[in-house]
Each structure stands twice: as structure tokens, then as C-alpha cells.
PDB file of C-alpha atoms in Angstrom:
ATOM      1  CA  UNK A   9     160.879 102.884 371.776  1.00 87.00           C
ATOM      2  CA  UNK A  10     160.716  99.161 371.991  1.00 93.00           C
ATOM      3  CA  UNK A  11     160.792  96.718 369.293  1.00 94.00           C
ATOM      4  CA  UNK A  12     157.359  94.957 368.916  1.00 94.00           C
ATOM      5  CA  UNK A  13     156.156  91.719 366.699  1.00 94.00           C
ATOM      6  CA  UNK A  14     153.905  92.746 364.311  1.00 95.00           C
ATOM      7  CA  UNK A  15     151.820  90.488 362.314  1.00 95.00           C
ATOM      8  CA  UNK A  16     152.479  90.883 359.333  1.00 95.00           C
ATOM      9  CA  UNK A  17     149.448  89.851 357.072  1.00 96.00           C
ATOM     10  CA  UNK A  18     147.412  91.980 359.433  1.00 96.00           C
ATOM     11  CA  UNK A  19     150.343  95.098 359.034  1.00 95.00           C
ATOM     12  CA  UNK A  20     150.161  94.926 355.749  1.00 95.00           C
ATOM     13  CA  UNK A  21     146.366  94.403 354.624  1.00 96.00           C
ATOM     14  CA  UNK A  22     145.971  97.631 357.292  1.00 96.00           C
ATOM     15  CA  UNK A  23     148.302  99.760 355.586  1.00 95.00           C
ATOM     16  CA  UNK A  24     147.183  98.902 351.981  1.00 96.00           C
ATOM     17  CA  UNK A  25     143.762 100.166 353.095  1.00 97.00           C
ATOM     18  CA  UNK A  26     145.313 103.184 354.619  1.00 96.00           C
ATOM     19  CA  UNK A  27     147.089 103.553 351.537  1.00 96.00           C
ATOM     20  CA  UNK A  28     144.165 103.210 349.373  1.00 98.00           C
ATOM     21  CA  UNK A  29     142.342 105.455 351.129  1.00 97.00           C
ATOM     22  CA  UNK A  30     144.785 108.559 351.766  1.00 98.00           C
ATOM     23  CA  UNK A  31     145.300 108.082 347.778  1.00 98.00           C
ATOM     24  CA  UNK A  32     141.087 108.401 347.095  1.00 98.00           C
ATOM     25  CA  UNK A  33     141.159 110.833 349.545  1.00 98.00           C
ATOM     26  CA  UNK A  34     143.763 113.395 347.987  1.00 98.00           C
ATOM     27  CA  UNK A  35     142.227 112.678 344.581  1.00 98.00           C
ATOM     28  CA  UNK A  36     138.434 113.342 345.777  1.00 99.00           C
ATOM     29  CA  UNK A  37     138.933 116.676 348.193  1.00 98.00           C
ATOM     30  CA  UNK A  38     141.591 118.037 345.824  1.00 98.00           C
ATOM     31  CA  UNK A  39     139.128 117.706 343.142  1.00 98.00           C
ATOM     32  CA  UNK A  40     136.133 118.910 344.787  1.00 98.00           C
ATOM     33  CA  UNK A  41     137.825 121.779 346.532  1.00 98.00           C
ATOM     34  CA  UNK A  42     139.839 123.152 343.499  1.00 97.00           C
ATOM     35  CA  UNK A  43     136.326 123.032 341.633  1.00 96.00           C
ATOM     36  CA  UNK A  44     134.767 124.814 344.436  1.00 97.00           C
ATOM     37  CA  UNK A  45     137.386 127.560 344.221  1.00 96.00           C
ATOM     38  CA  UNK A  46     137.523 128.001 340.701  1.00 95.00           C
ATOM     39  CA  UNK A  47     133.439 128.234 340.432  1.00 94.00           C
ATOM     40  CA  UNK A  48     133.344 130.475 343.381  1.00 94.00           C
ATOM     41  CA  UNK A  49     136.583 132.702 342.588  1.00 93.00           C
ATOM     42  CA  UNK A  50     137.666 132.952 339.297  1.00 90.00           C
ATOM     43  CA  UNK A  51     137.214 134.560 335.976  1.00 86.00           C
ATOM     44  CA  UNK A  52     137.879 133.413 332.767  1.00 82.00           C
ATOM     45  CA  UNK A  53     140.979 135.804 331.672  1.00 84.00           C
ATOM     46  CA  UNK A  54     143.070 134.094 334.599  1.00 85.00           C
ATOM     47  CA  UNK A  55     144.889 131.120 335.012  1.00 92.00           C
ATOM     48  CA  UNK A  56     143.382 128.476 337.623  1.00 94.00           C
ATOM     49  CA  UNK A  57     146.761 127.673 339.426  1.00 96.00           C
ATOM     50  CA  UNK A  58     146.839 129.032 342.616  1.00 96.00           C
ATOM     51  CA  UNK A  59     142.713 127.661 342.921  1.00 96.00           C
ATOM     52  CA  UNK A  60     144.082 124.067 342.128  1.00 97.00           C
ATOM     53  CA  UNK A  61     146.892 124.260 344.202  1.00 98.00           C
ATOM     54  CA  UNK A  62     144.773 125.756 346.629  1.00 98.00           C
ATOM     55  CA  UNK A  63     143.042 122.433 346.527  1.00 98.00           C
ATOM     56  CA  UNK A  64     145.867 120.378 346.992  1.00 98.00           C
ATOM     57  CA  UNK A  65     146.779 121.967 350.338  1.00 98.00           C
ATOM     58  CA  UNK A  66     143.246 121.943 351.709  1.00 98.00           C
ATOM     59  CA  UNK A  67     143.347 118.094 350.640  1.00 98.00           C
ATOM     60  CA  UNK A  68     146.720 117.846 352.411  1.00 98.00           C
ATOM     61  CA  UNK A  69     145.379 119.816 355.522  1.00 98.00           C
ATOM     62  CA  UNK A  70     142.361 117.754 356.065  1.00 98.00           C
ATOM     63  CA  UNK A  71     144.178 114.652 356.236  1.00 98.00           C
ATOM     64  CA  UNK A  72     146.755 115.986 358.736  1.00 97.00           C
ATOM     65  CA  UNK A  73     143.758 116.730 360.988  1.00 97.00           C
ATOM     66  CA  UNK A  74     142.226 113.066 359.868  1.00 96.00           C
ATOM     67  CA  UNK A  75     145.443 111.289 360.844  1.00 94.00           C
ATOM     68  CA  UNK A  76     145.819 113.182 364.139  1.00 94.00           C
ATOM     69  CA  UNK A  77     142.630 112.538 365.337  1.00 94.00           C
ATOM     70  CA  UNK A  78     143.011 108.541 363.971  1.00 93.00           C
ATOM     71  CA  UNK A  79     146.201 107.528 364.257  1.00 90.00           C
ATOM     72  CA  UNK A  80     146.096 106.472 368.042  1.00 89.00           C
ATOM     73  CA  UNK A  81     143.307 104.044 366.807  1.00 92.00           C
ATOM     74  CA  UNK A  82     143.186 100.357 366.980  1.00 91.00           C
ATOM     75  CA  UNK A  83     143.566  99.680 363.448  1.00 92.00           C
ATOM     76  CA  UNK A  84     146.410 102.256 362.984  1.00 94.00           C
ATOM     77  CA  UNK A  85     148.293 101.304 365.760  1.00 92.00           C
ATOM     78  CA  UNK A  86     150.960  99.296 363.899  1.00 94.00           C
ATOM     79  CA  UNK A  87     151.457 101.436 361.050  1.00 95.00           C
ATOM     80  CA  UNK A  88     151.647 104.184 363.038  1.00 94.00           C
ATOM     81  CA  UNK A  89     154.449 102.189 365.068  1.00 96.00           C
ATOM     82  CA  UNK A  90     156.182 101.654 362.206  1.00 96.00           C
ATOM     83  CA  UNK A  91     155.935 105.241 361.039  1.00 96.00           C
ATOM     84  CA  UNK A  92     157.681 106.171 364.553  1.00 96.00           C
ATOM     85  CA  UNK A  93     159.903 103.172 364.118  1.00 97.00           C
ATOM     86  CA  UNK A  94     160.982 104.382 360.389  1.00 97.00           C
ATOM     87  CA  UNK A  95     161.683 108.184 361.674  1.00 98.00           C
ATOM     88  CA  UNK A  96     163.901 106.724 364.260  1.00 98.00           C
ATOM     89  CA  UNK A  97     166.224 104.903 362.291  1.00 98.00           C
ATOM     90  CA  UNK A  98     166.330 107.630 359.756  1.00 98.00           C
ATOM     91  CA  UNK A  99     168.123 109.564 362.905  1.00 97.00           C
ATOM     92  CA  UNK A 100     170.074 106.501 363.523  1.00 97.00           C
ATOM     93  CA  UNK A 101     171.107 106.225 359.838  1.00 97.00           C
ATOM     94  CA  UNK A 102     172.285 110.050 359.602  1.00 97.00           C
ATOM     95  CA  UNK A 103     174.251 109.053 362.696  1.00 97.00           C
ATOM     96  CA  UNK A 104     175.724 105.537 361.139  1.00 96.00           C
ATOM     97  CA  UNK A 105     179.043 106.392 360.528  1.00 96.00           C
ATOM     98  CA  UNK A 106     179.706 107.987 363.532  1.00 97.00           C
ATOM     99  CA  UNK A 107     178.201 105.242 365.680  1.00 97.00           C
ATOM    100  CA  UNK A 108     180.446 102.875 363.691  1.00 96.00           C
ATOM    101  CA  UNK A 109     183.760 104.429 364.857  1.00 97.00           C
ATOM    102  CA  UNK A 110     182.042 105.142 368.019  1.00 97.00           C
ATOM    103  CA  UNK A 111     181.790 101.323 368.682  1.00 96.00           C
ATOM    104  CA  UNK A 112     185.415 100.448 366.788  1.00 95.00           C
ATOM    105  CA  UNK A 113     186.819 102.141 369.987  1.00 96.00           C
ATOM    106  CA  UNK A 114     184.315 100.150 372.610  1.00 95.00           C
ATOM    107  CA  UNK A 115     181.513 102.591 373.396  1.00 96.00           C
ATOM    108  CA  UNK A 116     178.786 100.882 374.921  1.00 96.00           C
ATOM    109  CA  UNK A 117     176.062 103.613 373.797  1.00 96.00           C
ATOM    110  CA  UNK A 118     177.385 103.094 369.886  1.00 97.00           C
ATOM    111  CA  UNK A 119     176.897  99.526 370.208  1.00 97.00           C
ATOM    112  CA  UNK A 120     173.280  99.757 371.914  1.00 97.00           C
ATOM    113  CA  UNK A 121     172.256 101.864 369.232  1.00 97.00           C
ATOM    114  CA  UNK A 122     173.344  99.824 365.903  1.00 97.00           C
ATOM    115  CA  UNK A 123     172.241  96.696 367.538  1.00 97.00           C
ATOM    116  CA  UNK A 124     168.887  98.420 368.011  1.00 97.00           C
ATOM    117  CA  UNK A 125     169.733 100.019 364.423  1.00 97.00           C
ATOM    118  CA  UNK A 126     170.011  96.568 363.134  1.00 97.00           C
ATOM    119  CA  UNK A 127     167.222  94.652 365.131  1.00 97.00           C
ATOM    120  CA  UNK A 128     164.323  97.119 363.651  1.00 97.00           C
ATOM    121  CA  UNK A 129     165.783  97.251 360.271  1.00 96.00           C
ATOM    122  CA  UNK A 130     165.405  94.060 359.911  1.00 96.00           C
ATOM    123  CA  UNK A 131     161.750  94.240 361.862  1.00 96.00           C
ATOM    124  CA  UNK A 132     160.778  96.696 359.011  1.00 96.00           C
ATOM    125  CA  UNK A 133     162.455  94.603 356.032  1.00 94.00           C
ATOM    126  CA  UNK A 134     160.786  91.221 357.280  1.00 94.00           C
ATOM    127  CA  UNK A 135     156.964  93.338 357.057  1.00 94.00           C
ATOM    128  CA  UNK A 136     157.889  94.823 353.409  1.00 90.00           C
ATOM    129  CA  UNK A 137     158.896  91.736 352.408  1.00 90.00           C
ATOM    130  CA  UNK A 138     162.543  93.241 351.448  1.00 89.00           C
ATOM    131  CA  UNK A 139     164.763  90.398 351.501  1.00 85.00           C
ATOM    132  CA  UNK A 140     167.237  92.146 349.246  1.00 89.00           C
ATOM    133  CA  UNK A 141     169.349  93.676 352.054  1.00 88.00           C
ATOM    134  CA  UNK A 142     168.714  90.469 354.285  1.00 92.00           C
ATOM    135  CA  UNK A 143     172.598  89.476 353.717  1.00 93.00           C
ATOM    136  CA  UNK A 144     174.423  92.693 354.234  1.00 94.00           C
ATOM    137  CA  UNK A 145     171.997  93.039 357.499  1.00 95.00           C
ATOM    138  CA  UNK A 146     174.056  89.673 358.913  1.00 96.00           C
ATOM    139  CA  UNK A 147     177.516  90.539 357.867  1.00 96.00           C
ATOM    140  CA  UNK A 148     176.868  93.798 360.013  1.00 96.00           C
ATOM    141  CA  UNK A 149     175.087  92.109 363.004  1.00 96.00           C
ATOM    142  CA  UNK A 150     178.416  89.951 362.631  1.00 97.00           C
ATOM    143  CA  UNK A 151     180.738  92.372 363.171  1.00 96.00           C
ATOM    144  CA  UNK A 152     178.905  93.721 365.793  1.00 96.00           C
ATOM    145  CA  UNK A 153     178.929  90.514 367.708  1.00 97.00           C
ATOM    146  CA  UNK A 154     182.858  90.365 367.252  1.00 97.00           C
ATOM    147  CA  UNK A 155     182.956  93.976 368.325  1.00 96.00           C
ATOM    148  CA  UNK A 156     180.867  93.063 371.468  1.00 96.00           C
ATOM    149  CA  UNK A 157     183.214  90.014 372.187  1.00 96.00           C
ATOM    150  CA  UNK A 158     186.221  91.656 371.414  1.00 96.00           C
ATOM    151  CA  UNK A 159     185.433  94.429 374.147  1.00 96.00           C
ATOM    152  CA  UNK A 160     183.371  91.410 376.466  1.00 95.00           C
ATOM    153  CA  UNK A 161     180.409  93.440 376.236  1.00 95.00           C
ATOM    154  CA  UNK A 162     176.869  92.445 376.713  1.00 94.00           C
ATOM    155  CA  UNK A 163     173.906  94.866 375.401  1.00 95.00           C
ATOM    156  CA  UNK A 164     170.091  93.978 375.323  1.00 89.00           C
ATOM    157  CA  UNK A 165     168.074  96.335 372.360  1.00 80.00           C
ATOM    158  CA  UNK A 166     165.589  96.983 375.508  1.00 91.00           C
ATOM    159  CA  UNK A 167     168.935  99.687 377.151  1.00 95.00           C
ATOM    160  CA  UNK A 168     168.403 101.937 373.614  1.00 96.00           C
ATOM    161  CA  UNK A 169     166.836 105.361 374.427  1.00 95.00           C
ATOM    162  CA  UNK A 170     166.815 107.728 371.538  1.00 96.00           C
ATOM    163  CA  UNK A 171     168.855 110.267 373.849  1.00 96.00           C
ATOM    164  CA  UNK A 172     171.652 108.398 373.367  1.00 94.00           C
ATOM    165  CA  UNK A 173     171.991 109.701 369.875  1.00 95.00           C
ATOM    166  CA  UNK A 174     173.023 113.313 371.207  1.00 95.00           C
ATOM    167  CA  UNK A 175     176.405 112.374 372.035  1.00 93.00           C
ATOM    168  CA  UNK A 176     177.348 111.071 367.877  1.00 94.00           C
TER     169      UNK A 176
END
């Protein structure tokens, strides 16, 4: 997966819509369906539980199907990038330490991946406005540039494939 700019006033009004409206759409199918179920099901010695629960999953359900069907969309595109992009460096991140002692000893692959690791981490960051971890993010893009000198290496974040990660 390649690392893509994103504009980020456009990323961001997108996904607050998307948020908005995967929020009002939980709350309004949830509520509809779980009355539906308890006016076409149930009797008044029982507990309505399992009929509002049922609700929640058919709310949960219909959006899967929603956001399969949209997510390839125009206006989804980014935030669905970023979605893929997030899920990626969560694999990354269970990987970290590994990777880390991977590259200590001058594996090419190690160092591909963390500078890819640390390229979209600070991709992501920069949209959310998380400046926070900004500093830490340099110290380790530091020592991965003395890593890469210290072993003469030269990497471009375009050589990361996701494979890679099988051998950590």
C-alpha cells in the first residue's frame, strides 16, 4: 500500500459526515427495528432484551452491507484509505519490537518496514491533528537514519509490501 497526500480539510469534513451519519444511523434502525420486534413479538410477562439487542445487530448488519456497497465511492475513498492504512500499522505495531532488533542487526526488510511504520504514522497524526507524539516520531526516524548510515543502507517507503511482515 502506498502512502498518499490527503487533504486534510477535505479528509476530515468527509469523515465527520460519515461519522455523523453511521452515529444517526445506529440510533434510528436500532430504534425502529427493536420497536418493530417488540410490537410484533413480545408479551408483556417477558423481558424485551434479546428484541433490543436484536435491534442493535440488524442496525449493525445493515451498515456492514451500506459500507460495502459505498466504501469504494468517491467521497469515501480517503477514509477508507486511511481505514486500510490504520489496520496496517496496527500489524506493524504488534510487530514493533521485533522489527526493532530486526534492524539493530542490519536487516533491510526491518528497516523498510519502520520507515514505512514511521512515514504513515505520521501521515495519520498530521490528518487528526495529533501533534502530541510529533517529537517521539523524530527521535525514532533519527535513529533509524543512524541505523541506515551505520549499515550504508538506502530504503525508499515505495520497497514496503505487507509480506514482508511474515518473516518478524
Amino acid at each position: 500500500m502506498l502512502l498518499k497526500t490527503i487533504d486534510k480539510e477535505r479528509y476530515r469534513r468527509n469523515s465527520r459526515n460519515v461519522y455523523f451519519a453511521i452515529v444517526a444511523w445506529l440510533i434510528l434502525v436500532t430504534l425502529a427495528s427493536s420497536t418493530a420486534f417488540i410490537y410484533l413479538f413480545s408479551d408483556p410477562q417477558n423481558d424485551n432484551f434479546i428484541y433490543n439487542l436484536a435491534g442493535v445487530v440488524t442496525a449493525v448488519l445493515g451498515l456492514l452491507v451500506i459500507w460495502s456497497q459505498l466504501k469504494s465511492r468517491s467521497y469515501l475513498a480517503d477514509i477508507e484509505y486511511i481505514r486500510q492504512l490504520k489496520s496496517l500499522l496496527n500489524r506493524i505495531n504488534r510487530k514493533l519490537a521485533k522489527l526493532e532488533k530486526a534492524a539493530k542487526t542490519g536487516d533491510i526488510n526491518a528497516f523498510i518496514s519502520l520507515d514505512y511504520s514511521y512515514k504513515a504514522s505520521r501521515l495519520i497524526w498530521e490528518l487528526d491533528n495529533n501533534t502530541l507524539l510529533m517529537s517521539e516520531l523524530q527521535i525514532r526516524e533519527q535513529k533509524l537514519s543512524d541505523g541506515l548510515a551505520k549499515f550504508n543502507l538506502s530504503i525508499d517507503d515505495k520497497q514496503f509490501n505487507p509480506e514482508m511482515l511474515s518473516a518478524y
